[in-house]
Amino acid sequence: MNIEKARHSLAHVLAEAVQRLFPDAKLGMGPAIENGFYYDFDTEEKISSEDLKKIQKEMKKILKKKNTEFEYIEVSIEEAISMFSEKKEHLKLELIEDLKAQGEEKLGIFKQGNWFDLCRGPHVEKMKDLPFKGFKLDRVAGAYWKSDEKNKMLTRIYGLAFEDADKLNDFIEKREEARKRDHRKLGKELEIFAFSDLVGKGLPLLLPKGATLRRVLERFIVDEELRRGYEHVITPVLGKVDLYKVSGHWDHYKDSMYNPIDIEGEEFVLRPMTCPHHFEIYKNNQHSYNDLPRRFAEISSLFRFEKSGELSGLIRLRNFTLADAHIICTQQQMKKEFKDVLILLKYIMDSLGISEKVWYRASLRDDEKGKYVDNDEMWEQSEKVLLEILDELGWKYEISRGDAAFYGPKLDIQIQNVNGKDDTIITNQIDLFLAERFQLEYIDSDGEKKRPVIIHRSSVGCLERTMAFLIEHYAGALPLWLSPVQIRLLSIADRMNDYVEEVYEKLQSRGIRVEKDIRNEKLGKKIREARLMRIPYLAIVGQTEMDNKTLTIRNRNTGEQKEYSLDEFIDRIILEENKKSLELEL
RNA sequence: GCCGUCGUAGCUCAGUAGGUAGAGCGCAUCCUUGGUAAGGAUGAGGUCACCGGUUCAAUCCCGGUCGAUGGCUCCA
């Protein structure tokens, strides 16, 4: 079975079924997609998810006429117009006009019985070629006509479709499994973060364990950056509107910024970016070419306006924390600097254990006017350099037009979330534009003032988003070095409490993240609860351990246990942490 | 923001074809001091998201608001 054809054909069957049940529904577009198909309808009568069963039944009725053919005919533009006028299919008529404008003369129509649709195909031959039990209507959603927010919202019905019932059920099961790793679910269960209606949506509260995870990432990256010649700075979350007028954000990025705040007659905004602040740091003094590159880094709290429907757990927020930096260097240094950034990123991905999961995307501009700064020469040059660097490193990447920043092309690192959607985890840009806007300069060897170039880059990305992906990637079972709690001490009976306390203090004093459970409960219960919290190592303390001054260590992943002297355990734990091992080694 | 769905105890959820609610976990107290995924008993805890409307009566029906969620748009 050609599943693509089947999915596309099922979309037509769906459309016919909907029009039988909702005669006023007009046709939009209905393609095959990954895992299934959809069809968009313009309808006054509301179609709700309650109606899906009914529609699916109607589809099965159509499918039962097994010998109905999908018949292809070619018609002239005029014939097509008259056919769809008769059915009052205004959206199809609009498509016909578009095709006409593109110079098409003949149009394809697919007929199934008396019902027909404008379509170039391909389709299966007959109804009996479709998987009667391999499809299922999935959900109702809204979708803008021609994907444009300014257009009318249509009702889209999504269906899943596979070769047979087994494959369909397999997919549904896998999807449910994946959702168990959802960082929003695990974040709650593992006490990582919460939201409060009173604080506001998109504004996360990091609970103690979440704050710990963030601090671990933060310390990791700050230390690493300092080792690699970055200078960490701290700048305010507010800045004058004028600052963003100079940077061009006010023109190109205003829709993503919050309304200005009036302070004694001056207008301030919450910052969506740190770049302008860092440029002002650069301008604090004069620079010689000998001083470049300067690499200003900051763990920066940013505020971006997201429409309420776009918010999603820790992945899309209104306030988040970017591990940000701006490298200001000469033209000649740019390539090396950008390569060094990529090498750092590779190291980070390796350390976090997600190298295998991410892919690279070169985001270039498209031809949409007004979206980017108007300077063709600059764009051509920076896009060329970006691709050169990637080719020189030999990294595989895909090109995405239209995803560039307004001031330059990006190299994005992409990752897939638990719902199968792609997100950017890290982004870097080459910027030949803002140095001019901010009048950044350095004195070159010939004594002349020159413009530096700027690399915008992130390292561990947005801490909150990165945390979300780590939680999903590891299903909550983080490696030791990232775990908010590394060890939990489990006592067997009250008389061990003093020894537990002694061990607890000793581990804590060595910087190990430790918890103790000395409740009056059975060991089995304590183990169960600690396992649900995905704690890497459980240290069981009973009479034997107390007498021998040891701990029995139970490994989260294997369930195996070994007895260690306290000192040996501490040494080995610290070793494992320092190695940033992705496996539990004890 | 828009279209669909959802909102009952701290958490996970049941329930009422309209007569002001229930379980398990958690919490408190007590018994138990138990060696590898839930020991037992008792008890506290809810303006059924919020605001209006219909009704003798609303957690349930209707309208609005807020929040969450699957899409669309957007995006780190």
PDB file of C-alpha atoms (C1' of nucleotides) in Angstrom, chain A residues 46 49 139 142 144 149 153 184 188 201 308-310 316-317 320 424 462 465 492-494 520 524-525 528 531 540 544-545 554 561, chain B residues 1-7 11-12 25-27 31-39 66-76:
ATOM      1  CA  LYS A  46     -19.656  24.335  14.607  1.00  0.00           C
ATOM      2  CA  SER A  49     -14.728  16.788  18.740  1.00  0.00           C
ATOM      3  CA  ARG A 139      -8.994  15.930  16.711  1.00  0.00           C
ATOM      4  CA  GLY A 142      -8.556  25.790  14.041  1.00  0.00           C
ATOM      5  CA  TYR A 144      -6.032  29.998   9.237  1.00  0.00           C
ATOM      6  CA  GLU A 149      -3.308  34.986  10.599  1.00  0.00           C
ATOM      7  CA  MET A 153     -10.027  30.681  10.694  1.00  0.00           C
ATOM      8  CA  ARG A 184       5.162  19.415  32.292  1.00  0.00           C
ATOM      9  CA  LYS A 188       5.155  18.552  38.565  1.00  0.00           C
ATOM     10  CA  LYS A 201       0.923  32.674  32.908  1.00  0.00           C
ATOM     11  CA  SER A 308      -1.348  33.145  25.431  1.00  0.00           C
ATOM     12  CA  GLY A 309      -1.952  30.216  23.110  1.00  0.00           C
ATOM     13  CA  GLU A 310       1.742  29.992  22.324  1.00  0.00           C
ATOM     14  CA  ARG A 316       7.639  28.799  25.728  1.00  0.00           C
ATOM     15  CA  LEU A 317       7.645  31.412  28.479  1.00  0.00           C
ATOM     16  CA  PHE A 320      13.132  33.151  30.701  1.00  0.00           C
ATOM     17  CA  THR A 424      15.298  25.575  18.799  1.00  0.00           C
ATOM     18  CA  CYS A 462      17.522  29.151  27.666  1.00  0.00           C
ATOM     19  CA  ARG A 465      13.886  25.317  27.970  1.00  0.00           C
ATOM     20  CA  ILE A 492      15.572   1.288  58.545  1.00  0.00           C
ATOM     21  CA  ALA A 493      14.640   2.156  62.102  1.00  0.00           C
ATOM     22  CA  ASP A 494      14.763   5.060  64.526  1.00  0.00           C
ATOM     23  CA  ASN A 520       8.725   5.943  60.625  1.00  0.00           C
ATOM     24  CA  GLY A 524      10.079  -0.807  50.900  1.00  0.00           C
ATOM     25  CA  LYS A 525       7.970   2.298  50.987  1.00  0.00           C
ATOM     26  CA  ARG A 528       9.419   3.122  46.215  1.00  0.00           C
ATOM     27  CA  ARG A 531      12.563   5.636  42.922  1.00  0.00           C
ATOM     28  CA  ILE A 540      20.395   2.321  52.918  1.00  0.00           C
ATOM     29  CA  THR A 544      24.967  -3.442  59.734  1.00  0.00           C
ATOM     30  CA  GLU A 545      25.901  -0.184  58.034  1.00  0.00           C
ATOM     31  CA  ARG A 554      21.457   1.082  45.490  1.00  0.00           C
ATOM     32  CA  GLN A 561      23.576  -2.739  45.599  1.00  0.00           C
TER      33      GLN A 561
ATOM     34  C1'   G B   1      -4.891  35.985  20.025  1.00  0.00           C
ATOM     35  C1'   C B   2      -7.967  32.350  17.107  1.00  0.00           C
ATOM     36  C1'   C B   3     -10.562  27.061  16.673  1.00  0.00           C
ATOM     37  C1'   G B   4     -11.422  22.503  19.641  1.00  0.00           C
ATOM     38  C1'   U B   5     -11.245  20.182  24.596  1.00  0.00           C
ATOM     39  C1'   C B   6     -10.850  20.505  29.832  1.00  0.00           C
ATOM     40  C1'   G B   7     -11.065  22.816  35.135  1.00  0.00           C
ATOM     41  C1'   C B  11      -1.808  15.308  43.977  1.00  0.00           C
ATOM     42  C1'   U B  12      -4.393  11.526  40.643  1.00  0.00           C
ATOM     43  C1'   C B  25      -2.185   8.922  47.666  1.00  0.00           C
ATOM     44  C1'   G B  26      -0.460  12.977  50.700  1.00  0.00           C
ATOM     45  C1'   C B  27      -1.158  15.552  55.662  1.00  0.00           C
ATOM     46  C1'   C B  31       0.011   1.674  67.104  1.00  0.00           C
ATOM     47  C1'   U B  32       4.029  -0.827  64.707  1.00  0.00           C
ATOM     48  C1'   U B  33      10.948  -0.446  64.843  1.00  0.00           C
ATOM     49  C1'   G B  34       9.950  -3.202  60.296  1.00  0.00           C
ATOM     50  C1'   G B  35      16.237  -4.950  55.256  1.00  0.00           C
ATOM     51  C1'   U B  36      14.609  -3.682  49.282  1.00  0.00           C
ATOM     52  C1'   A B  37       8.479  -0.612  44.858  1.00  0.00           C
ATOM     53  C1'   A B  38       2.880   1.189  49.246  1.00  0.00           C
ATOM     54  C1'   G B  39       2.259  -2.046  57.528  1.00  0.00           C
ATOM     55  C1'   C B  66      -9.657  33.319  34.269  1.00  0.00           C
ATOM     56  C1'   G B  67      -6.415  29.128  33.762  1.00  0.00           C
ATOM     57  C1'   A B  68      -4.645  24.560  31.359  1.00  0.00           C
ATOM     58  C1'   U B  69      -4.260  21.711  26.986  1.00  0.00           C
ATOM     59  C1'   G B  70      -4.286  19.800  21.258  1.00  0.00           C
ATOM     60  C1'   G B  71      -3.830  22.666  16.804  1.00  0.00           C
ATOM     61  C1'   C B  72      -3.139  27.524  13.776  1.00  0.00           C
ATOM     62  C1'   U B  73      -0.210  31.949  13.833  1.00  0.00           C
ATOM     63  C1'   C B  74       4.366  33.168  16.239  1.00  0.00           C
ATOM     64  C1'   C B  75       8.915  31.590  18.453  1.00  0.00           C
ATOM     65  C1'   A B  76      14.648  30.992  22.525  1.00  0.00           C
TER      66        A B  76
END
